[in-house]
mmCIF file of C-alpha atoms in Angstrom:
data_model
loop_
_atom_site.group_PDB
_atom_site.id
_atom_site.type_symbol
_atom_site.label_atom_id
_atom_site.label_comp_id
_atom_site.label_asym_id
_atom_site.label_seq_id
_atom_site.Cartn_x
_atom_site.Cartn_y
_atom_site.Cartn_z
ATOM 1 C CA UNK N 156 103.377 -11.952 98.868
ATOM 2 C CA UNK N 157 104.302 -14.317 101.464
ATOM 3 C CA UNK N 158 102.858 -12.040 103.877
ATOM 4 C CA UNK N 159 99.470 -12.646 102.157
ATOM 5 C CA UNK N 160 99.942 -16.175 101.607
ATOM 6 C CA UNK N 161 101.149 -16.962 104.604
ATOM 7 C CA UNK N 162 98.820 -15.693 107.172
ATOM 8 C CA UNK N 163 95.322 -17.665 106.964
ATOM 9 C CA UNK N 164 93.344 -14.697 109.228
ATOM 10 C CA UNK N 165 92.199 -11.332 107.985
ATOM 11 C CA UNK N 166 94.958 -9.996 105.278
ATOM 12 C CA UNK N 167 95.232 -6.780 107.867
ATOM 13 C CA UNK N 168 98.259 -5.379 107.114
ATOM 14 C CA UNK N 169 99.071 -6.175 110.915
ATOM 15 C CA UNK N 170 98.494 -10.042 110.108
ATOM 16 C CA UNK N 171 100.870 -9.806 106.919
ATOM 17 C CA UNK N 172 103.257 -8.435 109.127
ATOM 18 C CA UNK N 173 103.257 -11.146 111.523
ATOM 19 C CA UNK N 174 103.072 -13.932 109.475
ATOM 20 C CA UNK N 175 106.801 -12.643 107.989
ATOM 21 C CA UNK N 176 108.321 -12.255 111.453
ATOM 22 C CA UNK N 177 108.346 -8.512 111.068
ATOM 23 C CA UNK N 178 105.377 -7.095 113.525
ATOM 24 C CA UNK N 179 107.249 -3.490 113.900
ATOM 25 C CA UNK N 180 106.904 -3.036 110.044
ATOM 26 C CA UNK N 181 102.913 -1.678 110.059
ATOM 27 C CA UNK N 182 103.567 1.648 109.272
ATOM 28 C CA UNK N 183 106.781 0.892 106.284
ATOM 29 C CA UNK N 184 104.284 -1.419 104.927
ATOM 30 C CA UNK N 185 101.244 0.942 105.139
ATOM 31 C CA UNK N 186 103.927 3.395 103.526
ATOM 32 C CA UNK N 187 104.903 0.773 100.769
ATOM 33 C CA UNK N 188 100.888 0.285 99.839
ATOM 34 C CA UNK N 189 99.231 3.233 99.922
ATOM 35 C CA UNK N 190 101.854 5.661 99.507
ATOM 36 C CA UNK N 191 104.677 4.859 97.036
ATOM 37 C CA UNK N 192 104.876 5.947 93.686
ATOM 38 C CA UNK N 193 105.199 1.882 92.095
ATOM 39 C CA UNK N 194 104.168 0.469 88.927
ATOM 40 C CA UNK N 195 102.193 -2.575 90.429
ATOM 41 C CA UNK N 196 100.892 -3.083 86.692
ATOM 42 C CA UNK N 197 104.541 -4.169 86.270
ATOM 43 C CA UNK N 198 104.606 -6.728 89.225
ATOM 44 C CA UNK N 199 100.798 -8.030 87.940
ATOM 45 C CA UNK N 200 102.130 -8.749 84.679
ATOM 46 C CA UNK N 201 105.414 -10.425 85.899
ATOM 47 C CA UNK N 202 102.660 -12.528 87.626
ATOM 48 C CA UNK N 203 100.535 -13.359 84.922
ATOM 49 C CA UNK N 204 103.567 -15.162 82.630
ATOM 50 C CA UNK N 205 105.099 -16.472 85.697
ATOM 51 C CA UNK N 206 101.296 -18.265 86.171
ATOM 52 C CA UNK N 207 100.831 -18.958 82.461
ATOM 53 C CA UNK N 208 104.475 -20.441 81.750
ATOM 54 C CA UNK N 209 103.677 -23.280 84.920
ATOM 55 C CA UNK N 210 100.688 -24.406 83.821
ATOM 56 C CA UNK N 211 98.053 -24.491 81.551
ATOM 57 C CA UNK N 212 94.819 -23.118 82.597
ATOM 58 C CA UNK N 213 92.054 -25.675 82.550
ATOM 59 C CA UNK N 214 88.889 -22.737 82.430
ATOM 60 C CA UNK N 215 89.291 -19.333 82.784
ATOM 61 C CA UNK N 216 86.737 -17.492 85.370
ATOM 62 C CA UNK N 217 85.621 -13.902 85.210
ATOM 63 C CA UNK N 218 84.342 -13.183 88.568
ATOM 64 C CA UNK N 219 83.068 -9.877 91.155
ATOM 65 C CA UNK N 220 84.165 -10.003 94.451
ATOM 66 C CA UNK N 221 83.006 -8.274 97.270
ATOM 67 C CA UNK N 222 85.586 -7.138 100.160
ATOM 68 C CA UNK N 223 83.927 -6.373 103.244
ATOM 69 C CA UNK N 224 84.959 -2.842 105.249
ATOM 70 C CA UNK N 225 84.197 -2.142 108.733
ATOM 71 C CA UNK N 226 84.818 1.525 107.666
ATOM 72 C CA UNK N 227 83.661 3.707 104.624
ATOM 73 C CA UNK N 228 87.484 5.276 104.236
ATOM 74 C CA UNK N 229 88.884 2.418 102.227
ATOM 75 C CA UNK N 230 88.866 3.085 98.581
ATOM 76 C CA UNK N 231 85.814 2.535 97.001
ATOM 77 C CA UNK N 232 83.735 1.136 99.914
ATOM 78 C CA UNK N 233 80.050 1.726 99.571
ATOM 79 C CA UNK N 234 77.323 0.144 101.521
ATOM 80 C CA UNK N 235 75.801 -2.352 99.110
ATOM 81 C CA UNK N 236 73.704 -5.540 99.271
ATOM 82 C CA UNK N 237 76.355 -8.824 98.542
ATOM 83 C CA UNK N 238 74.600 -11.822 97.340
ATOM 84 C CA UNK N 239 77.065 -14.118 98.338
ATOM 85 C CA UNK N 240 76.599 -12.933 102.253
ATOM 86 C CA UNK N 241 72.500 -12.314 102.013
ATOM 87 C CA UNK N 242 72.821 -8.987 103.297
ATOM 88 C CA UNK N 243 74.040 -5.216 102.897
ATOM 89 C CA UNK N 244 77.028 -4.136 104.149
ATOM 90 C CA UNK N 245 79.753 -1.753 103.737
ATOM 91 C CA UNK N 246 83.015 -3.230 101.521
ATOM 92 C CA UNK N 247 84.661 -2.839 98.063
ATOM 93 C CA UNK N 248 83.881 -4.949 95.137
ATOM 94 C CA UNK N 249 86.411 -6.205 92.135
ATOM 95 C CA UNK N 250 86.008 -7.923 89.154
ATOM 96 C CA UNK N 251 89.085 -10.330 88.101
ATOM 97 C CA UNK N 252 90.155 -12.804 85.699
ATOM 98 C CA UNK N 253 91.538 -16.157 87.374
ATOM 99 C CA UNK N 254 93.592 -18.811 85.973
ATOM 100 C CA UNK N 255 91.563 -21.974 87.216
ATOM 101 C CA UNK N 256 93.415 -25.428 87.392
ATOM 102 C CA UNK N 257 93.141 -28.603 89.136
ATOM 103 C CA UNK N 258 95.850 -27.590 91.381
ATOM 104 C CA UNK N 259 94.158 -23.943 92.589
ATOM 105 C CA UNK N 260 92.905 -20.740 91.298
ATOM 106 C CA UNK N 261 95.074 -17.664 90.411
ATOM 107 C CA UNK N 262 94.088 -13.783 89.950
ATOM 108 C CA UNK N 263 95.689 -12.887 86.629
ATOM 109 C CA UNK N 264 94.647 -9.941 85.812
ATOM 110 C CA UNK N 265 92.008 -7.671 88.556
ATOM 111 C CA UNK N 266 90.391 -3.805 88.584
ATOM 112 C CA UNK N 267 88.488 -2.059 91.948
ATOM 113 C CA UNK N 268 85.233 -0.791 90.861
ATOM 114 C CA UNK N 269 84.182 2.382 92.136
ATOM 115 C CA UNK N 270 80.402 3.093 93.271
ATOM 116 C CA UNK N 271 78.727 6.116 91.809
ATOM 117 C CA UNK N 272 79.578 8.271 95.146
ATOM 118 C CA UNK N 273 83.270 7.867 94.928
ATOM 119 C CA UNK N 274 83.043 8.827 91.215
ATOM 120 C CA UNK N 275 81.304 12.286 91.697
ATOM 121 C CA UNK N 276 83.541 13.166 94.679
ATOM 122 C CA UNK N 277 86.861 14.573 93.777
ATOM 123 C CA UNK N 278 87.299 15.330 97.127
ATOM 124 C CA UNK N 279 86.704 12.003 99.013
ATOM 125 C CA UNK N 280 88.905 10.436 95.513
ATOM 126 C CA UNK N 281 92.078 13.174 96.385
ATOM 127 C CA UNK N 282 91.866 11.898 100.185
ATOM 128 C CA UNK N 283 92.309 8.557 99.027
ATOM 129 C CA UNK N 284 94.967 8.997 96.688
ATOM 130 C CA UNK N 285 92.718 7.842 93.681
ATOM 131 C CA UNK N 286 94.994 9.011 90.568
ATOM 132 C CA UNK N 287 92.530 10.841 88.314
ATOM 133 C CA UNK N 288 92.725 9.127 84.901
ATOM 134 C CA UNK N 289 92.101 5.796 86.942
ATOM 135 C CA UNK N 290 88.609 6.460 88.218
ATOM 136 C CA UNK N 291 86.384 4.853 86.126
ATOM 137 C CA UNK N 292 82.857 3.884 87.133
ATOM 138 C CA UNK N 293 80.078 0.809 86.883
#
């Protein structure tokens, strides 16, 4: 997490890396995301009372977001028009619920939504490690 907060360029896992004094780690933390077998549900909900016990939300926000890829690997990356950017490109999008107070805005609960291609492609879902009972479509 401080990693991710802590770097203000592109959240490459190269940039989180640096911006915790650890550049040599790439490849542990490429390991740590994509590979190992952890509850993150468990971490996201340690999150979410951690949020709600400090403050009290003024408005809560249900939002999509769309992640720009400059691949099509990533899971979940389609090419797609984005409203926000005018134009079609390739990324992810997600759909989260923030915690919204004067003091910032907090992701307290999130989901990746998978394009129709991903979800008819076991293949292209197995090479990304996409557990079956998650893929669920829009």
């Amino acid at each position: 997490m401080r990693g991710i907060i802590g770097t203000s360029r592109k959240k490459s896992l190269r940039n989180i890396a640096e911006a915790v004094g650890m550049p040599g780690a790439v490849p542990s933390f490429q390991q740590f995301i994509s590979q190992s077998p952890w509850d993150w549900e468990g971490v996201a909900a340690d999150l979410r009372q951690e949020v709600l016990r400090s403050r009290a939300p003024e408005v809560w926000v249900m939002d999509c977001l769309a992640v720009p890829k400059r691949g099509r690997l990533s899971v979940g990356v389609e090419r797609q028009f984005v409203p926000r950017i005018g134009r079609t490109v390739n990324s992810q999008v997600g759909v989260g619920l923030f915690h919204v107070s004067r003091s910032g805005s907090l992701p307290v609960s999130w989901r990746l939504l998978l394009p129709r291609r991903w979800l008819g492609d076991q293949r292209l879902r197995a090479l990304a490690r996409v557990p079956p009972a998650t893929a669920r479509g829009r």
